[in-house]
Amino acid sequence: MIRETATVVAIDGDSVTVEAAIKSTCNACEAQSDCGTGVISRAIAPKTQQLTLRTPMPVRIGQKVTVGIPEAGILSASAWLYLLPLVAFIAAYAGAETLLSQSGVVHELWAMVPSAVITYAVYRLITYKLRRIEGAKYQPVLLSTADI
């Protein structure tokens, strides 16, 4: 379970909105003064993120809480969202290249069009699946509360 400390900013029945500071690895990097990526991420990246989740625990606005997200959920969602579209793109490109070369079209850029369409369709199907079927697996949960 990946844990993060957050602050309760709103309460609506059994739903709680918490706010957590976004941590960047750039703050711990030795090259942060010479790195353009770190400068850009500090300049335009949001400094906090808000999540709304359900909780059976009594909480107060301003109270510190510990929020957890299951590691297995993050790993499987990452595999679905990164690996499967990549595999779909490579397979679609290989298939389109084969079909187009048999029909006499030899320029490889033409194979990009059906590959991009198929990859986008696969991505949309994956996001639909992750939202509908396994939504509870990826939801953050309130693990504990701390007094102020």
Tab-separated table of C-alpha atoms in Angstrom:
chain	number	residue	atom	x	y	z
A	1	MET	CA	0.000	0.000	0.000
A	2	ILE	CA	1.381	3.382	-1.005
A	3	ARG	CA	0.695	5.890	1.770
A	4	GLU	CA	0.456	9.655	1.674
A	5	THR	CA	-0.365	12.211	4.338
A	6	ALA	CA	-3.138	14.623	3.396
A	7	THR	CA	-5.272	17.326	5.010
A	8	VAL	CA	-9.073	17.227	5.100
A	9	VAL	CA	-10.419	20.284	3.262
A	10	ALA	CA	-14.141	19.439	2.912
A	11	ILE	CA	-16.699	17.023	4.333
A	12	ASP	CA	-19.966	16.059	2.653
A	13	GLY	CA	-21.716	13.265	4.533
A	14	ASP	CA	-19.513	10.185	4.250
A	15	SER	CA	-17.446	11.745	1.431
A	16	VAL	CA	-14.278	13.587	2.370
A	17	THR	CA	-12.108	15.787	0.167
A	18	VAL	CA	-8.449	15.688	1.103
A	19	GLU	CA	-5.543	17.714	-0.232
A	20	ALA	CA	-1.992	16.428	-0.474
A	21	ALA	CA	1.214	18.132	-1.541
A	22	ILE	CA	2.695	16.709	-4.721
A	23	LYS	CA	6.218	15.483	-4.147
A	24	SER	CA	8.705	15.710	-6.971
A	25	THR	CA	11.889	13.705	-7.268
A	26	CYS	CA	13.523	16.854	-8.620
A	27	ASN	CA	13.891	18.169	-5.057
A	28	ALA	CA	16.226	15.296	-4.188
A	29	CYS	CA	18.241	15.320	-7.396
A	30	GLU	CA	21.837	16.548	-7.314
A	31	ALA	CA	21.542	18.259	-10.705
A	32	GLN	CA	18.458	20.320	-9.886
A	33	SER	CA	20.202	23.670	-10.331
A	34	ASP	CA	21.406	22.741	-13.841
A	35	CYS	CA	18.321	20.858	-15.035
A	36	GLY	CA	15.703	22.495	-17.231
A	37	THR	CA	13.129	19.804	-16.494
A	38	GLY	CA	13.262	20.519	-12.776
A	39	VAL	CA	12.849	24.252	-13.341
A	40	ILE	CA	9.830	23.711	-15.584
A	41	SER	CA	8.202	21.204	-13.225
A	42	ARG	CA	8.576	23.558	-10.275
A	43	ALA	CA	7.230	26.508	-12.279
A	44	ILE	CA	4.095	25.044	-13.863
A	45	ALA	CA	3.241	21.877	-11.946
A	46	PRO	CA	0.417	22.106	-9.417
A	47	LYS	CA	1.689	22.016	-5.864
A	48	THR	CA	-1.307	20.156	-4.386
A	49	GLN	CA	-3.813	17.564	-5.502
A	50	GLN	CA	-7.305	16.990	-4.153
A	51	LEU	CA	-9.030	13.615	-3.868
A	52	THR	CA	-12.582	12.864	-2.824
A	53	LEU	CA	-13.117	9.543	-1.108
A	54	ARG	CA	-15.598	7.823	1.176
A	55	THR	CA	-14.781	7.208	4.791
A	56	PRO	CA	-16.540	5.590	7.727
A	57	MET	CA	-14.187	7.422	10.141
A	58	PRO	CA	-15.176	10.709	11.744
A	59	VAL	CA	-12.876	13.503	10.542
A	60	ARG	CA	-12.669	17.289	10.891
A	61	ILE	CA	-11.677	19.939	8.414
A	62	GLY	CA	-7.959	20.651	8.796
A	63	GLN	CA	-7.227	17.225	10.279
A	64	LYS	CA	-4.251	15.242	8.953
A	65	VAL	CA	-5.122	11.805	7.552
A	66	THR	CA	-3.239	8.970	5.910
A	67	VAL	CA	-4.511	7.956	2.482
A	68	GLY	CA	-3.464	4.706	0.826
A	69	ILE	CA	-3.606	3.337	-2.702
A	70	PRO	CA	-3.012	-0.383	-3.328
A	71	GLU	CA	0.283	-1.009	-5.137
A	72	ALA	CA	-1.188	-3.844	-7.179
A	73	GLY	CA	-3.788	-1.458	-8.558
A	74	ILE	CA	-1.183	1.073	-9.647
A	75	LEU	CA	1.023	-1.587	-11.251
A	76	SER	CA	-1.786	-3.253	-13.165
A	77	ALA	CA	-3.261	0.082	-14.307
A	78	SER	CA	0.187	1.162	-15.500
A	79	ALA	CA	0.619	-2.047	-17.447
A	80	TRP	CA	-2.808	-1.664	-19.038
A	81	LEU	CA	-2.298	2.012	-19.921
A	82	TYR	CA	1.329	1.871	-21.113
A	83	LEU	CA	2.156	-1.617	-22.332
A	84	LEU	CA	-1.014	-2.653	-24.121
A	85	PRO	CA	-1.275	0.470	-26.345
A	86	LEU	CA	2.408	0.098	-27.215
A	87	VAL	CA	1.946	-3.551	-28.184
A	88	ALA	CA	-1.211	-2.626	-30.129
A	89	PHE	CA	0.671	0.094	-32.005
A	90	ILE	CA	3.542	-2.203	-32.953
A	91	ALA	CA	1.186	-4.984	-34.072
A	92	ALA	CA	-1.043	-2.586	-36.009
A	93	TYR	CA	1.955	-0.983	-37.684
A	94	ALA	CA	3.380	-4.359	-38.702
A	95	GLY	CA	0.010	-5.482	-40.063
A	96	ALA	CA	-0.623	-2.209	-41.904
A	97	GLU	CA	2.888	-2.220	-43.365
A	98	THR	CA	2.408	-5.773	-44.630
A	99	LEU	CA	-0.998	-5.025	-46.175
A	100	LEU	CA	0.131	-1.763	-47.728
A	101	SER	CA	3.309	-3.271	-49.205
A	102	GLN	CA	1.239	-6.058	-50.810
A	103	SER	CA	-0.996	-3.423	-52.420
A	104	GLY	CA	1.968	-1.515	-53.798
A	105	VAL	CA	2.225	1.329	-51.258
A	106	VAL	CA	5.815	1.328	-50.059
A	107	HIS	CA	6.110	4.478	-47.951
A	108	GLU	CA	6.118	3.646	-44.240
A	109	LEU	CA	4.293	6.825	-43.203
A	110	TRP	CA	1.043	5.470	-44.653
A	111	ALA	CA	1.129	2.656	-42.089
A	112	MET	CA	1.120	5.260	-39.299
A	113	VAL	CA	-2.481	6.335	-39.951
A	114	PRO	CA	-4.242	3.009	-39.252
A	115	SER	CA	-1.742	2.300	-36.455
A	116	ALA	CA	-2.580	5.568	-34.707
A	117	VAL	CA	-6.327	4.959	-35.076
A	118	ILE	CA	-6.082	1.418	-33.702
A	119	THR	CA	-3.845	2.548	-30.832
A	120	TYR	CA	-6.305	5.302	-29.909
A	121	ALA	CA	-9.205	2.820	-30.018
A	122	VAL	CA	-7.293	0.388	-27.778
A	123	TYR	CA	-6.499	3.198	-25.337
A	124	ARG	CA	-10.185	4.230	-25.174
A	125	LEU	CA	-11.226	0.602	-24.556
A	126	ILE	CA	-8.658	0.265	-21.774
A	127	THR	CA	-9.794	3.453	-20.027
A	128	TYR	CA	-13.409	2.261	-20.276
A	129	LYS	CA	-12.456	-1.115	-18.797
A	130	LEU	CA	-10.466	0.424	-15.946
A	131	ARG	CA	-13.325	2.779	-15.039
A	132	ARG	CA	-16.165	0.281	-15.261
A	133	ILE	CA	-14.888	-3.142	-14.306
A	134	GLU	CA	-12.051	-2.657	-11.838
A	135	GLY	CA	-12.804	0.820	-10.459
A	136	ALA	CA	-12.788	-0.232	-6.799
A	137	LYS	CA	-9.323	-1.752	-7.155
A	138	TYR	CA	-7.792	1.676	-7.900
A	139	GLN	CA	-9.659	3.809	-5.376
A	140	PRO	CA	-7.701	5.518	-2.595
A	141	VAL	CA	-8.820	4.678	0.929
A	142	LEU	CA	-8.555	6.532	4.212
A	143	LEU	CA	-6.265	4.474	6.430
A	144	SER	CA	-5.989	6.494	9.615
A	145	THR	CA	-6.485	9.885	11.179
A	146	ALA	CA	-4.229	12.016	13.357
A	147	ASP	CA	-5.213	14.684	15.824
A	148	ILE	CA	-4.092	18.235	15.134
